[in-house]
Structures are given as C-alpha cells and as structure tokens.
Amino acid sequence: VRDGGGVRLVLAVALAAVWAAPRAARAQTLEAPPEEGAASSAEAAAVEEQTAPEEPVHEPPAAPEPTVAPEVAAAAERYFDEGVLALHVEDYATALVAFERSRALWERPIVVFNIAMCHRALLQYPEAMAVFRQYLVLSGPDTPEERRQQVLDLVAEMERNLARLTVRVDQDGATVLLDGERVGSTPLAHLLQLGPGSHVLEVRKDGFHETRLPFDVMAGETRELAIALEPLVAAAGLPPADEEPS
C-alpha cells in the first residue's frame, strides 16, 4: 500500500491475534564441512529454530474497558470485521466508516488506532493527528513503548507535511467551510491546516452569492486564497426574496 507521497504505508489491521511473520532467512557462511555423521551444535540450534512453531503475536492488553451488552459488542465486532475487509482491498473510506461505527458502539484503543490510520491513508492529516492523540490518551500507560513511539513519529511526519492556507474575504461575518466542515467566520484569525490533495472552500453570507472554490495543495505548501463576494441583485426592480415589500 502506498500513500499519496509514495511512501510505503503500513496499516495495523488490529486482529485479535495475528501470526508473526516468518523469520528472515539466516545468512549463509562458508565453513569447512563437518565430519560425516556429525553435526555441530550451531547446526543443531539452527534446525531447532527452523522447525519450532511460530508463536502468535497478541495485541498488547488495553486498559480496562467498560462492560457493554453482548448484542452491542457483537454489532461492534461486525463493523470492525467490515473495516478489516475494506482494508484488504484498500478501500480506506469504507474502512473508516466501519471503524467509526464500531467505535460509537464500543470504544477500544485498537479501533481508535485504525481510525487514525485510515485518516492518514486518505491524506486527512489534521484528523489523523487528532485521533492518534485520542488513542494515546485512551490506551494510557498500557501503551507499549514501541507503539507509542510509532504514533509520535507518525504525528511528527504528518505535522511536517501539513499544508497551510490563509483565507481572505472582502466581507466580515461570512461563514467559511473547508471540505464541507465549518472552520469559522471572517475574518479568520488563524491559518487553516490541511493534508495534501484536492479540497473545496465555501464562503456564505446573507445577501451575497455563495462562493465555492475547488483548489489543491502540496505537502508542506503555504497558500493564500482571496475571495470577493458578489452581492445579490434585485431583479426587475423588485427587492430580494428575503426582504419584505414596503
């Protein structure tokens, strides 16, 4: 699986128990052959290691979870399984919906972790960063140090690749939406942070035509968009529909 920047993306599919990957092949060295019928202790150890069954790797124990009704837990697990199936075909949007539905029924650290990874795969970096931080809080001190460091590294990587957007509108008090989500009213007092890719900016204010502006940004880019709102004009000398006639 590769993300938008071509970097290999490893999604933790969070099964209840997954099998460890086969060990890497041992390096071969040239040695004098042992006497016929004799085996060195190193060879015996190698044979024992190669024939030993792989141990299953279990997800680290999470913090104590609240009890949920069996039917609720079963529904949460069904959504979780649907999310895993969607991941297998790289349908991250569907996986995200399934994991979020599972979380709404039964919040568990591994579900939250998967939600963050889906956001990251979809280049929704601000959302991914926020959910990763929720994961660290939810999992608490039981988070393995290796997993905690992985999350911190991912957040730092996305922070570096965030795009920054300045929006300037010629009218104060206009509502600004980014990708359908309200981000504030003009004048905006802060930069908008977003992941690389295509986005849509909308600006709305009573008495003016709505402005809808598709745009794109690259990783780490800083852009500025200036928007001039167009006033509604009364037709045939009549007042706008939202005004009462005198």
Short mmCIF file of C-alpha atoms in Angstrom, two decimals:
data_model
loop_
_atom_site.label_atom_id
_atom_site.label_comp_id
_atom_site.label_asym_id
_atom_site.label_seq_id
_atom_site.Cartn_x
_atom_site.Cartn_y
_atom_site.Cartn_z
CA VAL A 1 0.00 0.00 0.00
CA ARG A 2 1.38 3.42 -0.82
CA ASP A 3 0.17 6.81 0.34
CA GLY A 4 -0.05 9.99 -1.74
CA GLY A 5 3.65 10.75 -1.25
CA GLY A 6 4.82 7.34 -2.46
CA VAL A 7 5.92 6.30 0.99
CA ARG A 8 5.01 2.79 1.99
CA LEU A 9 2.11 2.87 4.40
CA VAL A 10 1.82 0.08 6.94
CA LEU A 11 -1.71 -0.29 8.28
CA ALA A 12 -2.10 -2.11 11.59
CA VAL A 13 -5.10 -4.32 10.91
CA ALA A 14 -5.64 -4.99 14.59
CA LEU A 15 -6.86 -8.57 14.63
CA ALA A 16 -7.46 -10.21 17.98
CA ALA A 17 -4.41 -12.40 17.29
CA VAL A 18 -2.15 -12.31 14.26
CA TRP A 19 0.62 -14.68 13.29
CA ALA A 20 4.14 -13.42 13.36
CA ALA A 21 5.82 -13.00 10.01
CA PRO A 22 8.33 -15.75 9.15
CA ARG A 23 11.79 -15.04 10.39
CA ALA A 24 14.24 -13.70 7.84
CA ALA A 25 16.41 -16.29 6.17
CA ARG A 26 19.63 -16.86 8.04
CA ALA A 27 22.78 -15.60 6.38
CA GLN A 28 24.84 -18.33 4.80
CA THR A 29 28.58 -18.58 5.55
CA LEU A 30 31.27 -20.73 4.03
CA GLU A 31 32.72 -23.21 6.53
CA ALA A 32 34.65 -26.40 6.35
CA PRO A 33 32.16 -29.30 6.18
CA PRO A 34 31.87 -31.29 9.42
CA GLU A 35 32.89 -34.86 9.57
CA GLU A 36 30.38 -37.31 8.11
CA GLY A 37 27.64 -38.21 10.56
CA ALA A 38 28.50 -35.36 12.91
CA ALA A 39 26.50 -32.17 13.38
CA SER A 40 27.81 -29.04 15.03
CA SER A 41 25.94 -27.50 17.96
CA ALA A 42 25.29 -24.41 15.81
CA GLU A 43 23.63 -26.55 13.12
CA ALA A 44 21.53 -28.32 15.72
CA ALA A 45 20.38 -24.97 17.10
CA ALA A 46 19.56 -23.76 13.59
CA VAL A 47 17.49 -26.86 12.87
CA GLU A 48 15.66 -26.46 16.16
CA GLU A 49 14.94 -22.80 15.40
CA GLN A 50 13.69 -23.52 11.87
CA THR A 51 11.36 -26.30 12.96
CA ALA A 52 9.93 -24.58 16.06
CA PRO A 53 6.33 -23.42 15.53
CA GLU A 54 5.74 -19.67 15.27
CA GLU A 55 4.16 -18.10 18.32
CA PRO A 56 1.08 -15.94 17.77
CA VAL A 57 1.60 -12.26 18.47
CA HIS A 58 -1.27 -10.88 20.50
CA GLU A 59 -2.31 -7.26 20.69
CA PRO A 60 -0.94 -5.78 23.95
CA PRO A 61 -3.54 -5.70 26.71
CA ALA A 62 -5.51 -2.48 26.74
CA ALA A 63 -6.72 -0.52 29.72
CA PRO A 64 -9.83 -1.94 31.41
CA GLU A 65 -12.84 -1.32 29.21
CA PRO A 66 -16.41 -0.67 30.31
CA THR A 67 -18.77 -3.57 30.04
CA VAL A 68 -21.13 -3.45 27.06
CA ALA A 69 -24.16 -5.57 26.38
CA PRO A 70 -23.39 -8.72 24.38
CA GLU A 71 -25.56 -7.62 21.46
CA VAL A 72 -23.79 -4.25 21.36
CA ALA A 73 -20.38 -5.91 21.46
CA ALA A 74 -21.44 -8.26 18.65
CA ALA A 75 -22.58 -5.34 16.49
CA ALA A 76 -19.31 -3.50 17.18
CA GLU A 77 -17.33 -6.58 16.15
CA ARG A 78 -19.32 -6.90 12.91
CA TYR A 79 -18.48 -3.33 11.97
CA PHE A 80 -14.86 -3.95 12.95
CA ASP A 81 -14.70 -7.01 10.69
CA GLU A 82 -16.21 -4.99 7.82
CA GLY A 83 -13.48 -2.41 8.33
CA VAL A 84 -10.79 -5.08 8.16
CA LEU A 85 -12.27 -6.47 4.93
CA ALA A 86 -12.30 -2.98 3.42
CA LEU A 87 -8.64 -2.52 4.36
CA HIS A 88 -7.76 -5.70 2.48
CA VAL A 89 -8.96 -4.09 -0.77
CA GLU A 90 -7.52 -0.66 0.14
CA ASP A 91 -10.97 0.90 0.45
CA TYR A 92 -9.96 3.26 3.24
CA ALA A 93 -13.10 5.42 3.06
CA THR A 94 -15.34 2.42 3.72
CA ALA A 95 -12.97 1.10 6.39
CA LEU A 96 -13.08 4.48 8.13
CA VAL A 97 -16.87 4.46 8.27
CA ALA A 98 -16.95 0.89 9.58
CA PHE A 99 -14.36 1.55 12.30
CA GLU A 100 -16.12 4.76 13.37
CA ARG A 101 -19.41 2.85 13.70
CA SER A 102 -17.65 0.21 15.75
CA ARG A 103 -16.16 2.90 18.00
CA ALA A 104 -19.56 4.51 18.51
CA LEU A 105 -20.81 1.23 19.96
CA TRP A 106 -17.71 0.12 21.86
CA GLU A 107 -14.65 2.33 22.19
CA ARG A 108 -11.42 0.35 22.22
CA PRO A 109 -7.87 1.58 21.67
CA ILE A 110 -7.19 -0.60 18.64
CA VAL A 111 -10.33 0.67 16.89
CA VAL A 112 -9.26 4.26 17.51
CA PHE A 113 -5.78 3.44 16.20
CA ASN A 114 -7.27 2.03 12.98
CA ILE A 115 -9.45 5.12 12.54
CA ALA A 116 -6.35 7.31 12.72
CA MET A 117 -4.52 5.13 10.19
CA CYS A 118 -7.47 5.37 7.78
CA HIS A 119 -7.45 9.16 8.04
CA ARG A 120 -3.74 9.10 7.31
CA ALA A 121 -4.19 6.87 4.27
CA LEU A 122 -6.81 9.32 2.97
CA LEU A 123 -4.33 12.21 3.49
CA GLN A 124 -6.62 13.70 6.14
CA TYR A 125 -3.68 14.67 8.31
CA PRO A 126 -5.33 17.03 10.83
CA GLU A 127 -7.99 14.41 11.59
CA ALA A 128 -5.41 11.62 11.80
CA MET A 129 -3.24 13.62 14.20
CA ALA A 130 -6.19 14.39 16.47
CA VAL A 131 -7.33 10.75 16.59
CA PHE A 132 -3.80 9.46 17.21
CA ARG A 133 -3.65 11.73 20.28
CA GLN A 134 -7.01 10.37 21.41
CA TYR A 135 -5.57 6.87 21.05
CA LEU A 136 -2.63 7.68 23.33
CA VAL A 137 -4.97 9.08 25.97
CA LEU A 138 -7.36 6.13 25.71
CA SER A 139 -4.69 3.44 25.84
CA GLY A 140 -2.91 5.26 28.68
CA PRO A 141 0.10 3.75 30.46
CA ASP A 142 -0.61 0.32 28.97
CA THR A 143 0.55 1.54 25.56
CA PRO A 144 3.73 -0.37 24.65
CA GLU A 145 6.67 1.99 24.25
CA GLU A 146 7.25 0.79 20.69
CA ARG A 147 3.65 1.58 19.71
CA ARG A 148 3.72 4.95 21.50
CA GLN A 149 6.89 5.93 19.65
CA GLN A 150 5.36 4.79 16.35
CA VAL A 151 2.36 7.06 16.92
CA LEU A 152 4.54 10.01 17.90
CA ASP A 153 6.69 9.52 14.78
CA LEU A 154 3.61 9.38 12.54
CA VAL A 155 2.21 12.56 14.08
CA ALA A 156 5.54 14.34 13.62
CA GLU A 157 5.72 13.20 9.99
CA MET A 158 2.23 14.48 9.23
CA GLU A 159 2.95 17.75 11.03
CA ARG A 160 5.85 18.33 8.63
CA ASN A 161 3.67 17.58 5.60
CA LEU A 162 0.68 19.72 6.55
CA ALA A 163 -0.26 22.47 4.11
CA ARG A 164 -1.20 25.89 5.50
CA LEU A 165 -3.93 28.03 3.98
CA THR A 166 -4.73 31.71 4.53
CA VAL A 167 -8.26 32.76 3.52
CA ARG A 168 -9.05 36.42 2.93
CA VAL A 169 -12.64 37.51 2.23
CA ASP A 170 -13.72 41.08 1.45
CA GLN A 171 -16.72 40.79 3.79
CA ASP A 172 -16.65 40.26 7.55
CA GLY A 173 -19.10 37.86 9.17
CA ALA A 174 -19.08 35.34 6.32
CA THR A 175 -19.14 31.63 7.17
CA VAL A 176 -16.18 29.63 5.84
CA LEU A 177 -16.37 25.88 5.18
CA LEU A 178 -13.49 23.62 4.22
CA ASP A 179 -14.47 20.31 2.63
CA GLY A 180 -17.99 20.76 3.99
CA GLU A 181 -16.90 21.46 7.58
CA ARG A 182 -17.35 24.89 9.15
CA VAL A 183 -13.97 26.33 10.15
CA GLY A 184 -15.02 29.80 11.32
CA SER A 185 -16.26 33.24 10.31
CA THR A 186 -14.38 36.02 8.58
CA PRO A 187 -12.00 37.44 9.34
CA LEU A 188 -10.35 34.14 10.18
CA ALA A 189 -7.85 34.61 12.97
CA HIS A 190 -5.78 31.55 12.13
CA LEU A 191 -4.26 29.58 9.28
CA LEU A 192 -6.14 26.51 8.11
CA GLN A 193 -4.14 23.29 8.26
CA LEU A 194 -4.93 20.53 5.78
CA GLY A 195 -3.47 17.47 4.14
CA PRO A 196 -2.09 17.47 0.60
CA GLY A 197 -4.50 16.93 -2.26
CA SER A 198 -7.76 18.41 -3.57
CA HIS A 199 -10.10 20.45 -1.37
CA VAL A 200 -13.14 22.71 -1.64
CA LEU A 201 -13.55 26.07 0.10
CA GLU A 202 -17.02 27.58 0.52
CA VAL A 203 -17.92 31.07 1.74
CA ARG A 204 -21.51 32.05 2.62
CA LYS A 205 -23.15 35.26 3.78
CA ASP A 206 -26.71 36.53 3.67
CA GLY A 207 -27.23 38.98 0.83
CA PHE A 208 -24.36 37.55 -1.24
CA HIS A 209 -23.96 34.73 -3.71
CA GLU A 210 -22.35 31.65 -2.21
CA THR A 211 -18.78 31.15 -3.39
CA ARG A 212 -17.46 27.63 -3.95
CA LEU A 213 -13.77 27.33 -4.83
CA PRO A 214 -12.03 23.99 -5.57
CA PHE A 215 -8.26 24.09 -5.03
CA ASP A 216 -5.33 21.82 -4.28
CA VAL A 217 -2.24 21.95 -2.12
CA MET A 218 1.03 20.07 -1.95
CA ALA A 219 2.62 18.64 1.17
CA GLY A 220 4.18 21.40 3.26
CA GLU A 221 2.86 24.15 0.98
CA THR A 222 1.61 27.55 2.20
CA ARG A 223 -1.14 29.15 0.08
CA GLU A 224 -3.40 32.18 0.24
CA LEU A 225 -6.87 32.45 -1.28
CA ALA A 226 -8.58 35.85 -1.70
CA ILE A 227 -12.34 35.86 -2.28
CA ALA A 228 -14.62 38.75 -3.23
CA LEU A 229 -18.27 38.01 -2.54
CA GLU A 230 -20.82 39.06 -5.17
CA PRO A 231 -23.94 40.84 -3.82
CA LEU A 232 -27.38 39.58 -4.74
CA VAL A 233 -29.07 41.95 -7.21
CA ALA A 234 -32.83 42.57 -7.20
CA ALA A 235 -34.44 41.53 -10.47
CA ALA A 236 -36.78 43.87 -12.40
CA GLY A 237 -36.69 46.46 -9.65
CA LEU A 238 -38.12 44.04 -7.07
CA PRO A 239 -36.49 43.57 -3.68
CA PRO A 240 -34.66 40.29 -2.95
CA ALA A 241 -36.90 37.43 -1.88
CA ASP A 242 -35.77 37.68 1.75
CA GLU A 243 -36.92 41.30 2.03
CA GLU A 244 -40.47 42.42 2.82
CA PRO A 245 -42.01 44.81 0.24
CA SER A 246 -42.65 48.32 1.59
#
